[in-house]
Each structure stands twice: as structure tokens, then as C-alpha cells.
Amino acid sequence: MNTENLKGMEEKALVSEAVKLDKQQKRLKMELDAVKAELQARGLSVLEDRNTKYIKYYSPEGSAAVADTQSLEVLNVDKLKELLSEGVWKQNVVETTKTDYKYKPALERVLKAVFTGDYTFEYSLEEFIDGHMSVKPDAKQKRLLLKKLKGDYVKDRDTLLGILGYGNKEDAPDFDVELWYIYKIKNGEMIRAVLPEEFLEQTIQDIKKCLIVEYKTSITIDYDKEESL
């Protein structure tokens, strides 16, 4: 609708237009929610089958990303504080005046991995790259991968595609298994960096009793916002 035309309309007509548009907006929201729910259900099925946290669907008009996110709640702060070293606690936890605790992303990731079991000490990242990649990198590619892989599904996928020379994502191999292991390996590295090596497994089990992690599946629709509606 041309907004200039609104100035010449009577109040009754404006009300009628507002009611019509409000009904249209609610109908379109219901339709959008239904489409999102179907995409989310399909994405969640893939995430569960492949043990991944993220999947992105593409179309000529844009993309939709489905992510399995986690929220952390610490049930026993005092116990957790005892289990972590004083240095780790002071460096990674902010105590507010309301006695709330804000955990820095690195420690929060460690605690979530401990609770969910999304970590592995089975391989180092170098061992995994050498012996378990579906596409074996050369020496230069391996050095870059060791430097750039962080255990973030989206960024690591782009890293693998770029370093291994797959410019066209549609023609690239399915790296989901590799990405899942890289995520768990990097989590394992972070756990070992934070927790004392002595009695590591027992400490992990004790920390797990202090936590609860809730899961939430989200969907993000992305397209060129500059295009006219």
C-alpha cells in the first residue's frame, strides 16, 4: 500500500484497512509458524540421526538454519567452586552484586560438555586429522586445520570447505561425522585445560552432579533484507 494514499482516506476506511491487515498479519504468522515447525522437525530429525548440533537448508530465496542449543543451570554453586581450582573460578566466573554467577563462554562450554558427555579423549586433533578424515589433507592443509579448527560446527565447516578446496558447498563431501568428532575433541582439550589431570574422571562425575543443561531447538530464517517486499 502507498502510504501517501492513507492521508486521503476517511477514518472508517482506515479502521477497515487496519482490521484487514491485522487479520492478514495473524494468518501469515500462523502459516509462517507452521512452515518453521516443519523445517524445525526435519532439522531436529537430522541432528539426532547425525549427532550434530546445526544444519542449514538453502533455496534461491535464502536459507533456514536449525540449531540445537543448550542452556546451563548450576544447581550447587558452592560444590562446583570446590571442584574447580581457585584460579579457574576467578578467571571464568563473574559474581554480581545480586550473587548471580555469569560464566564466561569457555567455562560454560566445558560445563555443558561435562554434563552432556559431548567430549572425547580418544584422539588428539592431530591424530584424528591424520587417520580419520574422509578427505586426507596434505601437510600444509593439516597445519592450517590444526590452527583454525575450534569445535564450532558452522565455522569449522566453512574452514574445512575452504582449506580443502571445496568452493561449491553443494559439491562438498558430507563432513558431519568429522565436525562432530572435532567438536568433541576440542571440548576434551578444554576440559583437560580447566580441570586437574589427577582424578579427572571422578572430578567430571562430581561436577556433573552440580549441573543441569536444558535443550532448545531454534530456527533462523535468513534472506536479503534489502530486497523490496
CSV table of N, CA, C and O in Angstrom, one decimal, residues 18-120:
chain,number,residue,atom,x,y,z
A,18,ALA,N,-7.0,-1.3,8.7
A,18,ALA,CA,-6.2,-1.8,9.8
A,18,ALA,C,-6.6,-3.2,10.3
A,18,ALA,O,-5.8,-4.1,10.5
A,19,VAL,N,-8.0,-3.4,10.3
A,19,VAL,CA,-8.5,-4.7,10.7
A,19,VAL,C,-8.1,-5.7,9.7
A,19,VAL,O,-7.7,-6.9,10.0
A,20,LYS,N,-8.2,-5.4,8.4
A,20,LYS,CA,-7.9,-6.3,7.3
A,20,LYS,C,-6.4,-6.7,7.4
A,20,LYS,O,-6.1,-7.9,7.3
A,21,LEU,N,-5.5,-5.7,7.6
A,21,LEU,CA,-4.1,-6.0,7.7
A,21,LEU,C,-3.7,-6.8,8.9
A,21,LEU,O,-2.8,-7.7,8.9
A,22,ASP,N,-4.4,-6.5,10.0
A,22,ASP,CA,-4.1,-7.2,11.3
A,22,ASP,C,-4.5,-8.7,11.1
A,22,ASP,O,-3.8,-9.6,11.5
A,23,LYS,N,-5.7,-9.0,10.5
A,23,LYS,CA,-6.1,-10.3,10.2
A,23,LYS,C,-5.1,-11.0,9.3
A,23,LYS,O,-4.7,-12.2,9.5
A,24,GLN,N,-4.7,-10.3,8.3
A,24,GLN,CA,-3.7,-10.9,7.3
A,24,GLN,C,-2.4,-11.2,8.0
A,24,GLN,O,-1.8,-12.3,7.8
A,25,GLN,N,-1.9,-10.3,8.9
A,25,GLN,CA,-0.7,-10.5,9.6
A,25,GLN,C,-0.8,-11.7,10.5
A,25,GLN,O,0.2,-12.6,10.5
A,26,LYS,N,-1.9,-11.9,11.2
A,26,LYS,CA,-2.1,-13.1,12.1
A,26,LYS,C,-2.1,-14.4,11.2
A,26,LYS,O,-1.6,-15.4,11.6
A,27,ARG,N,-2.8,-14.3,10.1
A,27,ARG,CA,-2.9,-15.5,9.2
A,27,ARG,C,-1.5,-15.9,8.7
A,27,ARG,O,-1.1,-17.0,8.7
A,28,LEU,N,-0.8,-14.9,8.2
A,28,LEU,CA,0.6,-15.1,7.7
A,28,LEU,C,1.5,-15.6,8.8
A,28,LEU,O,2.4,-16.5,8.5
A,29,LYS,N,1.4,-15.1,10.0
A,29,LYS,CA,2.2,-15.6,11.1
A,29,LYS,C,1.9,-17.1,11.4
A,29,LYS,O,2.8,-17.8,11.7
A,30,MET,N,0.6,-17.4,11.4
A,30,MET,CA,0.3,-18.9,11.6
A,30,MET,C,0.9,-19.7,10.5
A,30,MET,O,1.4,-20.8,10.8
A,31,GLU,N,0.8,-19.2,9.3
A,31,GLU,CA,1.4,-20.0,8.2
A,31,GLU,C,2.9,-20.1,8.3
A,31,GLU,O,3.5,-21.2,8.1
A,32,LEU,N,3.5,-19.0,8.7
A,32,LEU,CA,5.0,-19.0,8.9
A,32,LEU,C,5.4,-19.9,10.0
A,32,LEU,O,6.4,-20.7,9.9
A,33,ASP,N,4.6,-19.9,11.1
A,33,ASP,CA,4.9,-20.8,12.2
A,33,ASP,C,4.8,-22.2,11.8
A,33,ASP,O,5.6,-23.1,12.3
A,34,ALA,N,3.8,-22.5,11.0
A,34,ALA,CA,3.7,-23.9,10.5
A,34,ALA,C,4.8,-24.4,9.7
A,34,ALA,O,5.4,-25.5,9.8
A,35,VAL,N,5.3,-23.5,8.8
A,35,VAL,CA,6.4,-23.8,7.9
A,35,VAL,C,7.7,-23.9,8.8
A,35,VAL,O,8.5,-24.9,8.6
A,36,LYS,N,7.9,-23.0,9.7
A,36,LYS,CA,9.1,-23.1,10.6
A,36,LYS,C,9.0,-24.4,11.4
A,36,LYS,O,10.1,-25.1,11.6
A,37,ALA,N,7.9,-24.8,11.9
A,37,ALA,CA,7.7,-26.0,12.7
A,37,ALA,C,8.1,-27.2,11.9
A,37,ALA,O,8.8,-28.1,12.4
A,38,GLU,N,7.7,-27.3,10.6
A,38,GLU,CA,8.0,-28.4,9.8
A,38,GLU,C,9.5,-28.4,9.5
A,38,GLU,O,10.2,-29.5,9.5
A,39,LEU,N,10.1,-27.3,9.2
A,39,LEU,CA,11.6,-27.2,9.0
A,39,LEU,C,12.3,-27.6,10.2
A,39,LEU,O,13.3,-28.4,10.2
A,40,GLN,N,11.8,-27.2,11.4
A,40,GLN,CA,12.5,-27.5,12.6
A,40,GLN,C,12.4,-29.0,12.9
A,40,GLN,O,13.4,-29.6,13.4
A,41,ALA,N,11.2,-29.6,12.7
A,41,ALA,CA,11.1,-31.0,12.9
A,41,ALA,C,12.0,-31.8,12.0
A,41,ALA,O,12.6,-32.8,12.4
A,42,ARG,N,12.1,-31.4,10.7
A,42,ARG,CA,13.0,-32.1,9.8
A,42,ARG,C,14.5,-31.9,10.2
A,42,ARG,O,15.3,-32.9,10.2
A,43,GLY,N,14.8,-30.7,10.6
A,43,GLY,CA,16.2,-30.4,11.0
A,43,GLY,C,16.5,-31.2,12.3
A,43,GLY,O,17.6,-31.8,12.4
A,44,LEU,N,15.6,-31.3,13.3
A,44,LEU,CA,15.9,-32.0,14.5
A,44,LEU,C,16.1,-33.5,14.2
A,44,LEU,O,16.9,-34.1,14.9
A,45,SER,N,15.3,-34.0,13.3
A,45,SER,CA,15.5,-35.4,12.9
A,45,SER,C,16.9,-35.7,12.4
A,45,SER,O,17.5,-36.7,12.8
A,46,VAL,N,17.4,-34.8,11.6
A,46,VAL,CA,18.7,-34.9,11.0
A,46,VAL,C,19.8,-34.7,12.1
A,46,VAL,O,20.7,-35.5,12.2
A,47,LEU,N,19.6,-33.8,13.0
A,47,LEU,CA,20.5,-33.6,14.1
A,47,LEU,C,20.6,-34.8,15.0
A,47,LEU,O,21.7,-35.2,15.4
A,48,GLU,N,19.5,-35.4,15.3
A,48,GLU,CA,19.5,-36.6,16.1
A,48,GLU,C,20.2,-37.8,15.4
A,48,GLU,O,20.9,-38.6,16.0
A,49,ASP,N,19.9,-37.9,14.1
A,49,ASP,CA,20.4,-39.1,13.3
A,49,ASP,C,22.0,-38.9,13.2
A,49,ASP,O,22.7,-39.9,13.2
A,50,ARG,N,22.4,-37.7,13.0
A,50,ARG,CA,23.8,-37.5,12.6
A,50,ARG,C,24.7,-37.1,13.8
A,50,ARG,O,25.9,-36.8,13.7
A,51,ASN,N,24.0,-36.9,15.0
A,51,ASN,CA,24.8,-36.4,16.2
A,51,ASN,C,25.4,-35.1,15.9
A,51,ASN,O,26.6,-34.9,16.2
A,52,THR,N,24.7,-34.2,15.3
A,52,THR,CA,25.2,-32.8,15.0
A,52,THR,C,24.4,-31.8,15.8
A,52,THR,O,23.4,-32.2,16.4
A,53,LYS,N,24.8,-30.6,15.8
A,53,LYS,CA,24.1,-29.5,16.5
A,53,LYS,C,23.5,-28.5,15.6
A,53,LYS,O,22.8,-27.6,16.1
A,54,TYR,N,23.8,-28.6,14.3
A,54,TYR,CA,23.4,-27.5,13.4
A,54,TYR,C,23.2,-28.0,12.0
A,54,TYR,O,24.0,-28.9,11.5
A,55,ILE,N,22.2,-27.5,11.3
A,55,ILE,CA,22.0,-27.9,9.9
A,55,ILE,C,21.4,-26.7,9.2
A,55,ILE,O,20.6,-25.9,9.8
A,56,LYS,N,21.8,-26.4,8.0
A,56,LYS,CA,21.3,-25.3,7.2
A,56,LYS,C,20.7,-25.8,5.9
A,56,LYS,O,21.4,-26.5,5.2
A,57,TYR,N,19.5,-25.3,5.6
A,57,TYR,CA,18.8,-25.6,4.3
A,57,TYR,C,18.9,-24.3,3.4
A,57,TYR,O,18.7,-23.2,3.9
A,58,TYR,N,19.1,-24.5,2.1
A,58,TYR,CA,19.2,-23.4,1.2
A,58,TYR,C,18.1,-23.4,0.2
A,58,TYR,O,17.6,-24.5,-0.2
A,59,SER,N,17.8,-22.3,-0.3
A,59,SER,CA,16.9,-22.1,-1.5
A,59,SER,C,17.4,-20.9,-2.3
A,59,SER,O,18.2,-20.1,-1.7
A,60,PRO,N,16.9,-20.7,-3.5
A,60,PRO,CA,17.4,-19.4,-4.2
A,60,PRO,C,17.0,-18.2,-3.5
A,60,PRO,O,17.6,-17.1,-3.6
A,61,GLU,N,15.9,-18.2,-2.6
A,61,GLU,CA,15.5,-17.0,-1.9
A,61,GLU,C,16.2,-16.7,-0.6
A,61,GLU,O,16.1,-15.6,-0.1
A,62,GLY,N,16.8,-17.7,-0.1
A,62,GLY,CA,17.5,-17.5,1.2
A,62,GLY,C,17.9,-18.9,1.9
A,62,GLY,O,18.1,-19.9,1.2
A,63,SER,N,17.9,-18.9,3.2
A,63,SER,CA,18.3,-20.1,3.9
A,63,SER,C,17.6,-20.2,5.3
A,63,SER,O,17.0,-19.2,5.7
A,64,ALA,N,17.5,-21.4,5.8
A,64,ALA,CA,17.0,-21.6,7.1
A,64,ALA,C,17.9,-22.5,7.9
A,64,ALA,O,18.3,-23.6,7.4
A,65,ALA,N,18.3,-22.1,9.1
A,65,ALA,CA,19.2,-22.8,9.9
A,65,ALA,C,18.5,-23.4,11.1
A,65,ALA,O,17.8,-22.6,11.8
A,66,VAL,N,18.7,-24.6,11.4
A,66,VAL,CA,18.2,-25.3,12.6
A,66,VAL,C,19.3,-25.6,13.5
A,66,VAL,O,20.3,-26.3,13.1
A,67,ALA,N,19.2,-25.2,14.8
A,67,ALA,CA,20.3,-25.4,15.7
A,67,ALA,C,19.8,-26.0,17.0
A,67,ALA,O,18.7,-25.6,17.5
A,68,ASP,N,20.5,-26.9,17.6
A,68,ASP,CA,20.2,-27.5,18.9
A,68,ASP,C,21.1,-26.8,20.0
A,68,ASP,O,22.3,-27.0,20.0
A,69,THR,N,20.5,-25.9,20.7
A,69,THR,CA,21.2,-25.1,21.7
A,69,THR,C,21.0,-25.6,23.1
A,69,THR,O,20.0,-26.3,23.4
A,70,GLN,N,21.9,-25.2,24.0
A,70,GLN,CA,21.8,-25.7,25.4
A,70,GLN,C,21.9,-24.5,26.3
A,70,GLN,O,22.6,-23.5,26.1
A,71,SER,N,21.1,-24.6,27.4
A,71,SER,CA,21.3,-23.5,28.5
A,71,SER,C,21.7,-24.2,29.8
A,71,SER,O,21.3,-25.3,30.1
A,72,LEU,N,22.6,-23.6,30.5
A,72,LEU,CA,23.3,-24.2,31.6
A,72,LEU,C,22.7,-23.6,32.9
A,72,LEU,O,22.5,-22.4,33.1
A,73,GLU,N,22.4,-24.5,33.9
A,73,GLU,CA,22.0,-24.1,35.2
A,73,GLU,C,22.8,-24.8,36.2
A,73,GLU,O,22.9,-26.1,36.2
A,74,VAL,N,23.5,-24.1,37.1
A,74,VAL,CA,24.3,-24.7,38.2
A,74,VAL,C,23.4,-24.9,39.4
A,74,VAL,O,22.9,-24.0,40.0
A,75,LEU,N,23.3,-26.1,39.8
A,75,LEU,CA,22.4,-26.5,41.0
A,75,LEU,C,23.2,-26.3,42.3
A,75,LEU,O,22.5,-25.9,43.3
A,76,ASN,N,24.5,-26.5,42.3
A,76,ASN,CA,25.2,-26.4,43.5
A,76,ASN,C,26.5,-25.6,43.3
A,76,ASN,O,27.5,-26.1,42.9
A,77,VAL,N,26.4,-24.3,43.4
A,77,VAL,CA,27.5,-23.4,43.1
A,77,VAL,C,28.7,-23.6,44.0
A,77,VAL,O,29.8,-23.7,43.6
A,78,ASP,N,28.4,-23.8,45.3
A,78,ASP,CA,29.5,-24.0,46.3
A,78,ASP,C,30.3,-25.2,46.0
A,78,ASP,O,31.5,-25.3,46.1
A,79,LYS,N,29.6,-26.3,45.6
A,79,LYS,CA,30.2,-27.6,45.3
A,79,LYS,C,31.1,-27.4,44.1
A,79,LYS,O,32.2,-27.9,44.0
A,80,LEU,N,30.5,-26.8,43.0
A,80,LEU,CA,31.2,-26.6,41.8
A,80,LEU,C,32.5,-25.7,42.0
A,80,LEU,O,33.6,-26.0,41.5
A,81,LYS,N,32.4,-24.7,42.9
A,81,LYS,CA,33.5,-23.9,43.2
A,81,LYS,C,34.6,-24.7,43.9
A,81,LYS,O,35.8,-24.4,43.7
A,82,GLU,N,34.3,-25.6,44.7
A,82,GLU,CA,35.2,-26.5,45.4
A,82,GLU,C,36.0,-27.4,44.4
A,82,GLU,O,37.2,-27.6,44.5
A,83,LEU,N,35.2,-27.9,43.3
A,83,LEU,CA,35.8,-28.8,42.4
A,83,LEU,C,36.7,-28.1,41.4
A,83,LEU,O,37.6,-28.8,40.9
A,84,LEU,N,36.4,-26.9,41.0
A,84,LEU,CA,37.3,-26.1,40.1
A,84,LEU,C,38.4,-25.5,41.0
A,84,LEU,O,38.2,-25.1,42.1
A,85,SER,N,39.5,-25.2,40.3
A,85,SER,CA,40.6,-24.6,41.0
A,85,SER,C,40.2,-23.1,41.3
A,85,SER,O,39.4,-22.5,40.5
A,86,GLU,N,40.8,-22.5,42.3
A,86,GLU,CA,40.5,-21.1,42.6
A,86,GLU,C,40.8,-20.2,41.4
A,86,GLU,O,40.1,-19.2,41.1
A,87,GLY,N,41.9,-20.5,40.7
A,87,GLY,CA,42.3,-19.7,39.5
A,87,GLY,C,41.3,-19.8,38.4
A,87,GLY,O,41.0,-18.7,37.8
A,88,VAL,N,40.8,-21.0,38.1
A,88,VAL,CA,39.8,-21.1,37.1
A,88,VAL,C,38.5,-20.4,37.4
A,88,VAL,O,37.9,-19.7,36.6
A,89,TRP,N,38.1,-20.5,38.7
A,89,TRP,CA,36.9,-19.9,39.1
A,89,TRP,C,37.0,-18.3,39.0
A,89,TRP,O,36.1,-17.7,38.4
A,90,LYS,N,38.1,-17.8,39.5
A,90,LYS,CA,38.2,-16.3,39.4
A,90,LYS,C,38.3,-15.8,38.0
A,90,LYS,O,37.9,-14.7,37.7
A,91,GLN,N,38.9,-16.6,37.1
A,91,GLN,CA,39.2,-16.1,35.8
A,91,GLN,C,37.9,-16.3,34.9
A,91,GLN,O,37.7,-15.5,34.0
A,92,ASN,N,37.0,-17.2,35.3
A,92,ASN,CA,35.9,-17.5,34.4
A,92,ASN,C,34.5,-17.2,34.9
A,92,ASN,O,33.5,-17.4,34.2
A,93,VAL,N,34.4,-16.8,36.2
A,93,VAL,CA,33.1,-16.5,36.8
A,93,VAL,C,33.1,-15.1,37.3
A,93,VAL,O,34.0,-14.7,38.0
A,94,VAL,N,32.0,-14.5,37.0
A,94,VAL,CA,31.7,-13.1,37.5
A,94,VAL,C,30.6,-13.2,38.5
A,94,VAL,O,29.5,-13.6,38.2
A,95,GLU,N,30.9,-12.8,39.7
A,95,GLU,CA,29.9,-12.7,40.8
A,95,GLU,C,29.3,-11.3,40.8
A,95,GLU,O,30.0,-10.4,41.1
A,96,THR,N,28.0,-11.2,40.6
A,96,THR,CA,27.4,-9.9,40.6
A,96,THR,C,26.9,-9.5,42.0
A,96,THR,O,27.0,-10.4,42.9
A,97,THR,N,26.5,-8.3,42.2
A,97,THR,CA,26.1,-7.9,43.5
A,97,THR,C,24.8,-8.6,44.0
A,97,THR,O,24.6,-8.6,45.2
A,98,LYS,N,24.1,-9.2,43.1
A,98,LYS,CA,22.9,-10.0,43.4
A,98,LYS,C,23.3,-11.4,43.7
A,98,LYS,O,22.4,-12.3,43.9
A,99,THR,N,24.5,-11.7,43.8
A,99,THR,CA,25.1,-13.0,43.9
A,99,THR,C,24.6,-14.0,42.8
A,99,THR,O,24.3,-15.1,43.0
A,100,ASP,N,24.5,-13.4,41.6
A,100,ASP,CA,24.3,-14.2,40.4
A,100,ASP,C,25.7,-14.6,39.9
A,100,ASP,O,26.7,-13.9,40.2
A,101,TYR,N,25.8,-15.6,39.1
A,101,TYR,CA,27.0,-16.1,38.6
A,101,TYR,C,27.0,-16.1,37.1
A,101,TYR,O,26.1,-16.7,36.5
A,102,LYS,N,27.9,-15.3,36.4
A,102,LYS,CA,27.9,-15.3,35.0
A,102,LYS,C,29.2,-16.0,34.6
A,102,LYS,O,30.3,-15.6,34.9
A,103,TYR,N,29.0,-17.1,33.8
A,103,TYR,CA,30.1,-17.9,33.4
A,103,TYR,C,30.6,-17.5,32.1
A,103,TYR,O,29.8,-17.4,31.1
A,104,LYS,N,31.9,-17.3,31.9
A,104,LYS,CA,32.5,-17.0,30.6
A,104,LYS,C,32.2,-18.1,29.6
A,104,LYS,O,32.1,-19.3,30.0
A,105,PRO,N,32.1,-17.8,28.3
A,105,PRO,CA,31.8,-18.8,27.3
A,105,PRO,C,32.7,-20.1,27.4
A,105,PRO,O,32.2,-21.2,27.2
A,106,ALA,N,34.0,-19.9,27.6
A,106,ALA,CA,34.9,-21.1,27.6
A,106,ALA,C,34.5,-22.0,28.8
A,106,ALA,O,34.4,-23.2,28.5
A,107,LEU,N,34.3,-21.5,30.0
A,107,LEU,CA,33.9,-22.4,31.1
A,107,LEU,C,32.5,-22.9,30.9
A,107,LEU,O,32.3,-24.1,31.2
A,108,GLU,N,31.6,-22.1,30.4
A,108,GLU,CA,30.2,-22.6,30.2
A,108,GLU,C,30.3,-23.8,29.2
A,108,GLU,O,29.5,-24.8,29.4
A,109,ARG,N,31.1,-23.7,28.2
A,109,ARG,CA,31.2,-24.8,27.2
A,109,ARG,C,31.8,-26.0,27.8
A,109,ARG,O,31.3,-27.1,27.6
A,110,VAL,N,32.8,-25.9,28.7
A,110,VAL,CA,33.3,-27.0,29.4
A,110,VAL,C,32.3,-27.7,30.3
A,110,VAL,O,32.1,-28.9,30.3
A,111,LEU,N,31.5,-26.9,31.0
A,111,LEU,CA,30.5,-27.4,31.9
A,111,LEU,C,29.4,-28.1,31.1
A,111,LEU,O,28.9,-29.2,31.5
A,112,LYS,N,29.0,-27.5,30.0
A,112,LYS,CA,27.9,-28.2,29.2
A,112,LYS,C,28.5,-29.5,28.6
A,112,LYS,O,27.7,-30.5,28.6
A,113,ALA,N,29.7,-29.5,28.2
A,113,ALA,CA,30.3,-30.8,27.6
A,113,ALA,C,30.4,-31.8,28.7
A,113,ALA,O,30.1,-33.0,28.4
A,114,VAL,N,30.8,-31.4,29.9
A,114,VAL,CA,30.8,-32.4,31.0
A,114,VAL,C,29.5,-33.0,31.3
A,114,VAL,O,29.3,-34.2,31.4
A,115,PHE,N,28.4,-32.2,31.3
A,115,PHE,CA,27.1,-32.7,31.6
A,115,PHE,C,26.5,-33.6,30.5
A,115,PHE,O,26.0,-34.6,30.8
A,116,THR,N,26.7,-33.2,29.2
A,116,THR,CA,26.2,-33.9,28.1
A,116,THR,C,27.0,-35.1,27.7
A,116,THR,O,26.5,-35.9,26.9
A,117,GLY,N,28.3,-35.1,28.1
A,117,GLY,CA,29.2,-36.1,27.6
A,117,GLY,C,29.7,-35.9,26.2
A,117,GLY,O,30.2,-36.8,25.5
A,118,ASP,N,29.5,-34.7,25.7
A,118,ASP,CA,29.9,-34.3,24.3
A,118,ASP,C,31.4,-34.0,24.3
A,118,ASP,O,31.8,-32.8,24.0
A,119,TYR,N,32.3,-34.9,24.7
A,119,TYR,CA,33.7,-34.7,24.6
A,119,TYR,C,34.3,-36.1,24.5
A,119,TYR,O,33.7,-37.1,24.6
A,120,THR,N,35.6,-36.1,24.0
A,120,THR,CA,36.3,-37.4,23.9
A,120,THR,C,37.8,-37.1,24.1
A,120,THR,O,38.3,-36.1,23.8
